[in-house]
Coordinates of C-alpha atoms and ligand atoms in Angstrom, one line a residue:
M1 CA -15.0 12.6 -10.1
G2 CA -17.6 14.6 -11.9
G3 CA -16.9 14.6 -15.6
F4 CA -13.9 12.3 -15.4
H5 CA -15.8 9.3 -16.6
S6 CA -17.8 10.9 -19.4
E7 CA -14.7 12.5 -20.8
A8 CA -13.0 9.2 -20.8
A9 CA -15.9 7.5 -22.5
A10 CA -15.6 10.0 -25.3
G11 CA -12.0 8.7 -25.7
V12 CA -10.3 11.8 -24.3
S13 CA -7.2 11.0 -22.4
V14 CA -7.2 11.6 -18.6
T15 CA -7.1 15.2 -17.8
T16 CA -8.9 16.8 -14.9
D17 CA -8.6 20.1 -13.2
D18 CA -9.2 18.5 -9.8
P19 CA -5.9 17.9 -8.0
N20 CA -7.8 15.6 -5.6
W21 CA -9.2 13.5 -8.5
W22 CA -9.3 10.3 -6.3
D23 CA -11.9 11.9 -4.1
G24 CA -15.1 9.9 -4.7
A25 CA -13.3 7.3 -6.9
V26 CA -13.6 3.6 -6.6
G27 CA -10.4 1.6 -6.6
Y28 CA -9.6 -1.9 -7.8
E29 CA -6.7 -4.2 -7.0
V30 CA -5.1 -6.2 -9.7
Y31 CA -2.9 -9.1 -8.4
V32 CA -0.7 -9.1 -11.5
R33 CA 0.3 -12.8 -11.4
S34 CA -3.4 -13.8 -11.5
F35 CA -5.3 -11.4 -13.6
A36 CA -4.6 -12.3 -17.3
D37 CA -1.8 -14.1 -19.0
S38 CA -1.1 -13.1 -22.6
D39 CA 1.8 -15.4 -23.4
G40 CA 0.7 -18.8 -22.2
D41 CA 3.3 -19.3 -19.5
G42 CA 0.5 -19.6 -16.8
V43 CA 1.5 -16.4 -15.0
G44 CA -0.4 -13.1 -15.5
D45 CA 1.4 -10.2 -17.2
L46 CA 1.1 -6.6 -18.1
E47 CA 0.0 -7.2 -21.7
G48 CA -2.7 -9.5 -20.3
I49 CA -3.9 -6.7 -18.0
R50 CA -3.9 -4.2 -20.9
R51 CA -6.2 -6.4 -22.9
R52 CA -8.6 -6.8 -20.0
L53 CA -8.8 -3.1 -19.2
P54 CA -12.1 -2.7 -20.9
H55 CA -13.6 -5.0 -18.3
L56 CA -12.5 -2.6 -15.6
A57 CA -13.8 0.5 -17.5
W58 CA -17.1 -1.3 -18.1
L59 CA -17.3 -2.2 -14.4
G60 CA -16.9 1.5 -13.6
V61 CA -13.9 1.5 -11.3
D62 CA -11.6 4.5 -11.5
I63 CA -8.2 3.5 -10.0
V64 CA -6.3 0.3 -10.9
W65 CA -3.6 -0.7 -8.4
L66 CA -1.0 -3.1 -9.8
T67 CA 0.8 -5.3 -7.3
P68 CA 4.6 -5.5 -7.8
F69 CA 5.8 -6.3 -11.4
Y70 CA 9.5 -5.6 -10.7
P71 CA 12.4 -7.9 -11.1
S72 CA 12.3 -10.2 -8.1
P73 CA 13.5 -13.6 -7.0
M74 CA 9.9 -14.2 -6.0
A75 CA 10.6 -15.4 -2.5
D76 CA 7.4 -13.4 -1.6
F77 CA 5.9 -13.3 -5.1
G78 CA 7.3 -9.8 -6.0
Y79 CA 7.3 -8.2 -2.6
D80 CA 11.0 -8.9 -2.6
V81 CA 12.2 -6.4 -5.2
S82 CA 15.7 -6.6 -6.8
D83 CA 15.3 -3.6 -9.1
Y84 CA 12.8 -0.8 -8.5
E85 CA 13.1 0.7 -12.0
A86 CA 12.5 -2.2 -14.3
V87 CA 9.8 -4.9 -15.2
H88 CA 10.3 -8.6 -14.5
P89 CA 10.6 -10.4 -17.8
L90 CA 7.8 -12.7 -16.5
F91 CA 5.5 -9.8 -16.7
G92 CA 6.7 -8.1 -19.9
D93 CA 8.9 -5.1 -20.4
M94 CA 8.9 -1.3 -20.1
A95 CA 7.2 -0.9 -23.5
D96 CA 4.3 -3.2 -22.2
F97 CA 4.1 -1.0 -19.1
D98 CA 3.9 2.2 -21.1
R99 CA 1.2 0.8 -23.3
L100 CA -0.8 -0.4 -20.3
V101 CA -0.7 3.1 -18.7
S102 CA -1.5 4.8 -21.9
D103 CA -4.5 2.5 -22.7
A104 CA -5.7 2.8 -19.1
H105 CA -5.7 6.6 -19.4
D106 CA -7.5 6.5 -22.7
L107 CA -10.2 4.5 -20.9
G108 CA -10.4 7.0 -18.1
L109 CA -8.6 4.7 -15.6
R110 CA -5.8 5.8 -13.3
V111 CA -2.9 3.5 -12.6
V112 CA -1.4 3.2 -9.1
I113 CA 1.6 1.0 -8.7
D114 CA 2.9 -0.8 -5.7
I115 CA 6.1 0.5 -4.1
V116 CA 7.9 -1.7 -1.6
P117 CA 10.1 0.6 0.6
N118 CA 10.3 -1.2 3.9
H119 CA 12.5 -4.0 2.5
T120 CA 14.3 -5.1 -0.6
S121 CA 15.1 -8.6 -1.9
N122 CA 18.3 -10.0 -0.3
R123 CA 19.5 -10.2 -4.0
H124 CA 19.1 -6.5 -4.6
P125 CA 22.5 -5.1 -5.5
W126 CA 22.2 -2.8 -2.5
F127 CA 22.0 -5.7 -0.1
V128 CA 24.6 -7.8 -2.0
D129 CA 27.0 -4.9 -1.5
A130 CA 25.8 -4.3 2.1
R131 CA 26.5 -7.8 3.2
S132 CA 29.9 -8.0 1.4
S133 CA 31.8 -6.4 4.4
P134 CA 31.2 -4.3 7.5
G135 CA 32.8 -1.4 5.7
A136 CA 30.7 -1.7 2.5
A137 CA 29.4 1.5 0.9
R138 CA 25.8 0.4 1.4
R139 CA 26.3 -1.4 4.8
D140 CA 24.3 1.3 6.6
W141 CA 21.4 1.1 4.1
Y142 CA 20.2 -1.9 6.1
I143 CA 19.9 -2.6 9.9
W144 CA 22.9 -4.6 11.3
R145 CA 23.7 -5.4 14.9
D146 CA 26.1 -7.6 16.8
P147 CA 24.7 -10.8 18.3
G148 CA 23.2 -10.5 21.8
P149 CA 25.3 -11.6 24.8
D150 CA 24.2 -15.3 24.3
G151 CA 25.2 -15.1 20.6
G152 CA 21.5 -15.0 19.6
P153 CA 19.5 -12.2 18.0
P154 CA 20.2 -8.6 19.2
N155 CA 16.7 -8.1 20.5
N156 CA 13.3 -9.9 20.8
W157 CA 11.7 -8.5 17.6
W158 CA 9.5 -11.0 15.8
S159 CA 8.8 -11.3 12.1
V160 CA 5.3 -10.9 10.7
F161 CA 5.7 -14.2 8.9
G162 CA 6.9 -16.0 12.1
G163 CA 10.3 -16.6 13.7
P164 CA 12.8 -14.0 15.0
A165 CA 13.1 -10.8 12.9
W166 CA 16.9 -11.3 12.7
T167 CA 19.1 -13.5 10.6
L168 CA 22.8 -14.0 11.2
D169 CA 25.1 -13.2 8.3
P170 CA 28.0 -15.6 8.8
G171 CA 30.3 -13.6 6.5
T172 CA 30.3 -10.5 8.6
G173 CA 29.2 -12.0 12.0
Q174 CA 26.4 -9.6 12.4
Y175 CA 22.6 -10.0 12.3
Y176 CA 20.4 -8.1 9.9
L177 CA 16.8 -7.1 10.6
H178 CA 13.8 -8.4 8.5
L179 CA 10.2 -7.8 9.6
F180 CA 9.1 -10.3 6.9
L181 CA 11.2 -13.2 5.3
P182 CA 15.0 -13.4 5.7
E183 CA 15.0 -12.8 2.0
Q184 CA 13.4 -9.4 2.6
P185 CA 16.0 -7.4 4.6
D186 CA 14.6 -4.1 6.1
L187 CA 16.1 -0.9 4.8
N188 CA 17.5 1.7 7.2
W189 CA 15.2 4.7 6.7
A190 CA 17.3 6.7 9.2
N191 CA 19.9 6.9 6.4
P192 CA 19.4 9.9 4.2
E193 CA 20.8 8.0 1.2
V194 CA 17.9 5.6 1.4
R195 CA 15.5 8.4 1.4
E196 CA 17.2 10.0 -1.6
A197 CA 17.2 6.7 -3.5
F198 CA 13.4 6.3 -3.1
V199 CA 12.7 9.9 -4.1
G200 CA 14.5 9.0 -7.3
I201 CA 12.5 5.8 -7.8
L202 CA 9.2 7.6 -7.2
R203 CA 10.2 10.3 -9.7
F204 CA 11.2 7.7 -12.2
W205 CA 7.7 6.2 -12.3
L206 CA 5.9 9.6 -12.0
E207 CA 7.8 10.7 -15.1
R208 CA 6.5 7.5 -16.8
G209 CA 2.9 8.7 -16.1
V210 CA 1.8 6.7 -13.1
D211 CA -1.0 8.3 -11.1
G212 CA 0.2 7.3 -7.7
F213 CA 1.6 4.6 -5.4
R214 CA 0.3 2.0 -3.0
I215 CA 2.9 2.0 -0.3
D216 CA 3.6 -1.5 1.1
V217 CA 3.8 -1.8 4.9
A218 CA 3.6 2.0 5.1
H219 CA 3.5 1.9 8.9
A220 CA 6.8 0.2 9.4
L221 CA 9.5 2.1 7.6
A222 CA 10.9 3.9 10.7
K223 CA 12.2 1.9 13.6
D224 CA 13.1 2.8 17.2
P225 CA 16.6 4.2 16.9
G226 CA 17.7 2.2 20.0
L227 CA 16.1 -1.0 18.7
R228 CA 14.7 -1.5 22.2
D229 CA 13.1 -4.9 23.2
L230 CA 9.4 -5.0 22.9
P231 CA 7.3 -5.7 26.0
Q232 CA 6.4 -9.4 25.7
H233 CA 3.5 -11.3 27.2
C234 CA 4.0 -14.9 26.0
R235 CA 6.7 -17.1 24.5
A236 CA 6.5 -16.9 20.8
D237 CA 7.7 -19.8 18.7
E238 CA 7.6 -20.7 15.1
S239 CA 5.1 -23.5 15.5
M240 CA 2.4 -21.0 16.6
H241 CA 0.0 -19.4 14.3
R242 CA 1.8 -16.3 13.0
T243 CA -0.7 -13.8 14.3
E244 CA -0.9 -15.4 17.7
A245 CA 2.9 -15.2 18.0
W246 CA 3.0 -11.6 16.8
M247 CA 0.4 -10.7 19.4
C248 CA 2.8 -11.9 22.2
F249 CA 4.4 -8.5 21.8
D250 CA 3.4 -4.9 22.3
H251 CA 4.7 -3.4 19.0
I252 CA 5.8 -0.1 20.4
H253 CA 9.3 0.1 18.9
D254 CA 9.2 -1.8 15.6
I255 CA 6.3 -0.3 13.8
D256 CA 4.2 3.0 13.8
Q257 CA 7.1 5.2 14.9
P258 CA 6.7 9.0 14.7
E259 CA 9.7 9.4 12.3
V260 CA 7.8 7.6 9.6
H261 CA 5.6 10.7 8.9
E262 CA 8.7 12.8 7.9
I263 CA 9.3 10.4 5.0
Y264 CA 5.8 10.9 3.7
R265 CA 6.0 14.6 4.0
E266 CA 8.8 14.6 1.4
W267 CA 6.9 12.1 -0.8
A268 CA 3.7 14.2 -0.6
D269 CA 5.6 17.2 -1.8
L270 CA 6.9 15.2 -4.8
A271 CA 3.5 13.6 -5.5
A272 CA 1.7 16.9 -5.4
G273 CA 3.8 18.2 -8.3
Y274 CA 2.4 15.3 -10.4
E275 CA -1.1 15.3 -8.9
A276 CA -0.4 11.7 -7.9
V277 CA -2.1 9.9 -5.1
L278 CA -0.4 8.2 -2.1
V279 CA -2.2 5.2 -0.7
G280 CA -0.8 3.6 2.4
E281 CA -1.0 0.0 3.4
V282 CA -1.2 1.1 7.1
Y283 CA -1.8 -2.3 8.6
L284 CA -3.0 -1.0 12.0
L285 CA -6.4 -2.0 13.1
R286 CA -7.6 0.9 15.3
P287 CA -9.0 4.0 13.6
S288 CA -7.0 6.2 16.0
Q289 CA -3.8 4.5 14.7
V290 CA -4.6 4.8 11.0
V291 CA -6.0 8.3 10.8
P292 CA -2.7 10.1 11.7
Y293 CA -1.2 8.9 8.5
V294 CA -3.7 10.7 6.2
K295 CA -4.3 14.4 5.6
P296 CA -4.8 16.8 7.2
R297 CA -2.9 15.3 10.2
G298 CA -0.5 13.1 8.2
H299 CA 0.7 13.3 4.6
L300 CA -0.8 10.4 2.7
D301 CA -4.0 10.9 0.7
L302 CA -5.5 7.6 1.6
A303 CA -4.9 4.7 4.0
F304 CA -6.6 1.3 3.7
A305 CA -8.8 0.4 6.6
F306 CA -8.1 -3.3 7.2
A307 CA -10.2 -3.8 10.3
P308 CA -13.2 -5.1 8.3
M309 CA -11.1 -8.0 7.2
H310 CA -10.6 -9.1 10.8
M311 CA -14.0 -8.7 12.3
A312 CA -17.0 -11.0 12.8
Y313 CA -20.0 -10.2 10.7
D314 CA -21.5 -8.2 13.5
P315 CA -23.6 -5.1 13.0
S316 CA -22.7 -3.3 16.2
A317 CA -18.9 -3.8 15.5
Y318 CA -19.3 -2.3 11.9
R319 CA -21.4 0.6 13.3
R320 CA -18.6 1.3 15.8
L321 CA -15.8 1.0 13.3
F322 CA -17.3 3.1 10.5
G323 CA -18.5 5.6 13.1
R324 CA -15.1 6.0 14.6
F325 CA -13.3 6.2 11.3
T326 CA -15.7 8.8 9.8
E327 CA -15.6 10.8 13.0
L328 CA -11.8 11.0 12.9
A329 CA -10.8 11.0 9.2
D330 CA -11.8 13.4 6.5
R331 CA -12.2 11.6 3.2
G332 CA -8.9 9.7 3.5
I333 CA -10.0 6.1 4.1
A334 CA -9.9 3.4 1.4
W335 CA -12.5 0.8 2.4
V336 CA -11.6 -2.9 1.7
Q337 CA -13.0 -6.3 2.6
C338 CA -10.6 -8.4 0.4
S339 CA -7.0 -8.4 -0.8
H340 CA -4.4 -10.8 -2.0
D341 CA -3.4 -11.4 1.7
E342 CA -6.5 -12.6 3.4
P343 CA -9.3 -15.1 2.6
R344 CA -11.9 -13.6 0.4
S345 CA -14.9 -12.1 2.3
V346 CA -17.4 -14.5 0.8
T347 CA -15.4 -17.4 2.2
R348 CA -14.9 -15.6 5.6
F349 CA -18.7 -15.0 5.8
G350 CA -19.5 -18.7 5.4
G351 CA -19.4 -19.1 1.6
G352 CA -22.3 -20.1 -0.7
D353 CA -25.2 -17.8 -1.4
L354 CA -25.3 -16.4 2.2
G355 CA -21.6 -15.6 2.1
R356 CA -22.1 -13.8 -1.2
R357 CA -25.1 -11.8 0.0
R358 CA -23.2 -10.9 3.2
A359 CA -20.2 -9.6 1.2
L360 CA -22.4 -7.6 -1.1
A361 CA -24.3 -6.1 1.9
L362 CA -21.0 -5.0 3.4
S363 CA -20.0 -3.5 0.1
V364 CA -23.2 -1.5 0.1
L365 CA -22.4 -0.1 3.5
M366 CA -18.8 0.8 2.4
M367 CA -20.0 2.4 -0.9
G368 CA -22.0 5.0 1.0
L369 CA -19.1 6.2 3.1
P370 CA -16.8 9.1 2.4
G371 CA -13.5 7.9 1.1
V372 CA -12.6 5.4 -1.6
P373 CA -14.2 2.0 -1.6
W374 CA -11.8 -0.6 -3.1
L375 CA -12.4 -4.0 -4.7
Y376 CA -10.0 -6.9 -5.1
Q377 CA -10.1 -8.7 -8.4
G378 CA -12.8 -11.3 -8.5
E379 CA -14.8 -9.6 -5.7
E380 CA -17.1 -8.3 -8.4
L381 CA -17.8 -12.0 -9.3
A382 CA -18.5 -12.8 -5.6
L383 CA -15.8 -15.4 -5.8
E384 CA -15.0 -17.7 -2.9
D385 CA -11.4 -18.6 -2.2
G386 CA -10.0 -21.0 -4.8
K387 CA -9.1 -24.5 -3.6
V388 CA -5.4 -25.1 -3.5
P389 CA -4.3 -28.6 -2.4
V390 CA -1.6 -28.6 0.2
D391 CA 1.0 -30.0 -2.2
R392 CA 0.3 -27.1 -4.6
I393 CA 0.9 -24.4 -2.0
V394 CA 3.6 -21.9 -3.0
D395 CA 3.0 -19.0 -0.6
P396 CA 5.9 -18.9 1.8
V397 CA 3.5 -18.3 4.7
G398 CA 1.3 -21.3 3.6
R399 CA 4.3 -23.6 3.2
I400 CA 4.9 -23.3 6.9
H401 CA 1.2 -23.1 8.0
P402 CA -1.0 -24.5 5.2
E403 CA -4.2 -23.2 7.0
D404 CA -2.8 -19.7 6.8
S405 CA -1.9 -19.9 3.1
R406 CA -2.6 -16.8 0.9
D407 CA -2.8 -18.9 -2.3
G408 CA -6.6 -19.4 -2.0
C409 CA -7.3 -15.8 -2.5
R410 CA -4.7 -15.5 -5.3
T411 CA -6.0 -18.1 -7.7
P412 CA -6.4 -16.7 -11.3
M413 CA -9.4 -14.7 -12.5
P414 CA -12.0 -16.9 -14.3
W415 CA -12.8 -14.9 -17.5
E416 CA -14.7 -17.5 -19.5
E417 CA -15.5 -21.2 -19.7
G418 CA -13.1 -23.7 -21.1
P419 CA -9.5 -24.8 -20.3
G420 CA -7.5 -22.0 -18.7
M421 CA -10.8 -20.1 -18.3
G422 CA -9.6 -17.2 -20.5
F423 CA -6.8 -16.6 -18.0
T424 CA -4.2 -18.6 -19.8
T425 CA -3.7 -20.9 -22.7
G426 CA -1.1 -22.8 -20.6
E427 CA -1.0 -24.3 -17.2
P428 CA -2.1 -21.7 -14.5
W429 CA 0.5 -21.2 -11.8
L430 CA -2.2 -21.9 -9.2
P431 CA -5.0 -24.3 -9.8
M432 CA -8.4 -23.0 -10.9
D433 CA -10.2 -26.2 -11.8
D434 CA -12.6 -25.7 -8.9
R435 CA -14.2 -22.7 -10.7
D436 CA -17.2 -23.3 -12.9
G437 CA -19.0 -21.3 -15.7
G438 CA -21.1 -19.4 -13.2
D439 CA -17.9 -17.9 -11.7
T440 CA -16.8 -16.4 -15.0
V441 CA -17.0 -12.8 -16.2
A442 CA -18.5 -14.0 -19.6
V443 CA -21.4 -15.9 -18.1
Q444 CA -22.1 -13.4 -15.3
K445 CA -22.0 -10.5 -17.8
R446 CA -24.9 -12.0 -19.8
D447 CA -27.2 -12.4 -16.7
P448 CA -28.6 -9.1 -15.5
G449 CA -29.2 -10.5 -12.0
S450 CA -25.6 -11.8 -11.6
W451 CA -23.2 -10.7 -8.9
L452 CA -21.1 -9.0 -11.5
N453 CA -24.1 -6.9 -12.7
R454 CA -25.1 -6.2 -9.1
Y455 CA -21.6 -4.9 -8.2
R456 CA -21.5 -2.9 -11.4
R457 CA -24.8 -1.2 -10.6
L458 CA -23.6 -0.5 -7.1
I459 CA -20.5 1.2 -8.4
S460 CA -22.5 3.3 -10.7
V461 CA -24.9 4.3 -7.8
R462 CA -21.9 5.1 -5.7
H463 CA -20.6 7.5 -8.3
E464 CA -24.0 9.1 -8.6
I465 CA -24.6 9.6 -4.8
D466 CA -21.1 10.6 -3.9
R467 CA -21.6 13.8 -5.8
F468 CA -24.3 15.1 -3.5
A469 CA -23.8 13.1 -0.3
R470 CA -22.6 16.1 1.7
P471 CA -21.7 16.7 4.4
D472 CA -19.4 13.8 5.1
S473 CA -20.5 13.3 8.6
I474 CA -22.7 10.3 8.9
E475 CA -25.8 10.2 11.1
W476 CA -26.7 6.8 12.6
I477 CA -30.3 5.9 12.3
E478 CA -32.1 4.2 15.2
S479 CA -32.8 0.7 13.9
P480 CA -33.2 -2.9 15.1
T481 CA -29.9 -4.3 16.4
Q482 CA -29.4 -6.5 13.3
V483 CA -29.6 -3.5 11.0
V484 CA -26.9 -0.9 10.2
A485 CA -28.4 2.2 8.8
Y486 CA -26.9 5.7 8.3
R487 CA -27.6 8.9 6.5
R488 CA -25.1 11.1 4.8
G489 CA -26.9 14.2 3.7
P490 CA -29.7 13.2 1.4
V491 CA -28.4 9.6 1.1
L492 CA -29.7 6.7 3.2
V493 CA -27.8 3.4 3.5
M494 CA -29.3 0.4 5.2
A495 CA -28.2 -3.2 5.6
N496 CA -29.8 -6.1 7.5
M497 CA -26.8 -8.1 8.7
A498 CA -29.0 -10.9 10.1
D499 CA -29.8 -14.0 8.0
E500 CA -33.6 -13.6 8.6
P501 CA -35.9 -10.8 7.5
V502 CA -36.2 -7.8 9.8
A503 CA -38.9 -5.1 9.9
V504 CA -37.4 -1.6 9.3
T505 CA -38.9 1.9 9.4
S506 CA -38.1 4.5 6.9
P507 CA -36.9 7.8 8.4
P508 CA -39.2 10.8 8.1
G509 CA -39.6 12.2 4.6
K510 CA -39.9 10.6 1.2
W511 CA -37.2 8.3 0.1
Q512 CA -36.6 6.6 -3.2
V513 CA -34.6 3.4 -3.5
R514 CA -31.7 3.8 -5.9
Y515 CA -30.0 0.5 -5.3
S516 CA -31.1 -2.7 -3.7
T517 CA -29.6 -6.2 -3.3
G518 CA -33.1 -7.6 -2.8
R519 CA -36.7 -6.8 -3.3
G520 CA -36.7 -3.0 -2.8
L521 CA -37.0 -2.0 -6.4
P522 CA -35.1 1.0 -7.7
G523 CA -37.5 3.9 -7.9
G524 CA -39.7 2.5 -5.2
S525 CA -40.0 3.4 -1.6
I526 CA -38.2 1.7 1.3
P527 CA -39.8 -1.7 1.9
P528 CA -41.2 -2.5 5.3
T529 CA -38.8 -5.4 5.8
L530 CA -35.3 -6.2 4.7
G531 CA -34.6 -9.8 3.8
G532 CA -31.6 -11.7 5.3
A533 CA -28.3 -9.9 4.3
E534 CA -30.3 -7.4 2.2
A535 CA -29.0 -3.9 1.8
L536 CA -30.2 -0.8 0.0
I537 CA -29.3 2.8 -0.9
A538 CA -32.0 5.4 -1.0
V539 CA -32.1 9.1 -1.7
R540 CA -34.5 11.8 -0.4
D541 CA -37.0 12.6 -3.0
Ligands
LIG601 C1 2.0 -6.6 2.3 C2 1.8 -7.3 1.0 O1 0.4 -7.1 0.7 C3 2.1 -8.8 1.2 O2 1.6 -9.6 0.2 C4 3.5 -8.9 1.5 O3 3.8 -10.3 1.8 C5 4.0 -8.0 2.6 N1 3.5 -6.7 2.6 C6 5.5 -7.9 2.7 O4 5.9 -7.1 1.6

C-alpha cells in the first residue's frame, strides 16, 4: 500500500501506480442494513455509511465492501436482486452512491460492491419473462427441467438453505433450479447471453468508479451440464439442520465445476482495465479447493478463506490451515473470522472477556499472514452476537431453524449511547437493546485500552510490517503445543491459544515487540510467558 494512506490523509483523491493496490491492504465488510441509518426509518442506508466513513479511515482499513444495496424484494435481505443497475430506495439513490464513492476515495478508502451472479430474485424482469412460457425469450437464462418420473424434482440436488433445490412452476409444468431460496432462481451460466449481461453490469459499476467486486457464491455459477444426481449418503429432510442435510451429499456436480473459471477469465480482463479487484466468496473449506480460484492458477485476485469460521479454537488446526494456505496460495487469500452469515467469533469462542481475547489473538495471527485480512463491522468493537428474540427473527434461515438464525450477527452497529445508539433516530429493524455503552464506538474511542483502540493499533502495525515481511513463505517456530508461532522474514507472530499462561522462548536474535494484546510492551523484548489468549507481533532488531 505504501504511500496510499499518507496521500489520502493529505486529502488527495485515490491514485496509485500500483495495479495490485489491494496487496497488503486490510478489508472491512459493511452490512448495509445495519451500519448507519440517515433517515430514521430504522434501516441503514448509503448516506448513513457516507457520514460514518471517517470512522473507517480512522480505524485504518483500506477496502470497504458494501453488501447488496440494489432493488430487491428482500426475501434474502438483498441477495435476491431485481435490478442490478440501481439502488433500492430504502438505501438511497444513485446520487447517494456516487457521493459515497467519491468521499471514500477522498479519504483513501476503496469501495468494493457485492455482485450476486449465481441467482436473481424471482421478481427480476428476466425471471418474470422466463417463467411466462416455455418459449419465452429469457427461458434459457435459468435452469428448467421436466419433473422426474415420479412427478417430483428432476434430480436429488439440495438447497443450501434446506429443502430440494427445485421448485415446480405450475404455469409451465417444469421445475426451476435454486441453490438457495425458491425466491432466488439460479441463472444458467452456460448461456452466453447471461455472460454478456453480467459483463455489462460490471462495466456499469466500474464506470461509476467502484474499485472492485465481492462475488457472491463465486464457486457455484457453473453447473454440471447433465445435472447428474449427487452421490448421497443419508436421507436429507427439511427438519434437519441445514448443514447436516447438505453434508448428506457429495457436491461433485452442483458446485465447484471447472467451467466456472472461464467466467472469471473474462471478468478479470475487464477488471484489469479499471485496476479493479475481484474477491470471491469461494465457500469451500479446504485450501486445495479455494486456491485454484485465485491467481496465478485462477483469475480472481482474492478469495475468502472461510475455514476459520468453522473450526474449534485449536492451535494445531490453525497451524495446519494457515500452513497449507500459505504453501499453496501466493498473496490471494482474504482472511476472515466473521461475516454477516455466521455467529460472531467472540460468541463462537465462548463470549465474555475470554471470547474477546481469543478473537483478538486470532486476528493477530491473521494480520501477520500474506494476503488481505478482513474485518466485519463491529469486530473492531469485539462485539458478541446481538440477542434477537425468536419472535423478532426475520432471517429466512432463522425462521425455519431459529438456532441457525443469522440475525444475531446482523444487529446494528452501536455508535454511541442513547436511544437508537447513533445508528438510527427511529426503531432499528433488528433489536439492539442488549448493547451497552461499553460496546459503542464513542465510549471505546475515548479509552486507549479498549478493544477498538487495540484493533486500530493492530491494523496500523499490520501496515507497517507488511511492507518488509518478505518473503511470503512462513516458517513455523517450534513452540509448546498451545502456542502458534511463525516467522515471515523479519517478522515474528506468536499467539498462546490456551486460557492459561505458557512459557515461550524467543527465537535466536534480538526481537522487539511491536504489538501485544497483553503485557509484552511495544518496544520491549519477547516476554518469557504469554498469558492466556495473549498474542504479539515482534520484529528483528
Ligand atoms: C452468501 C451471502 O453472504 C448470504 O448472505 C446469502 O444468503 C447467500 N450468499 C445467497 O446469496
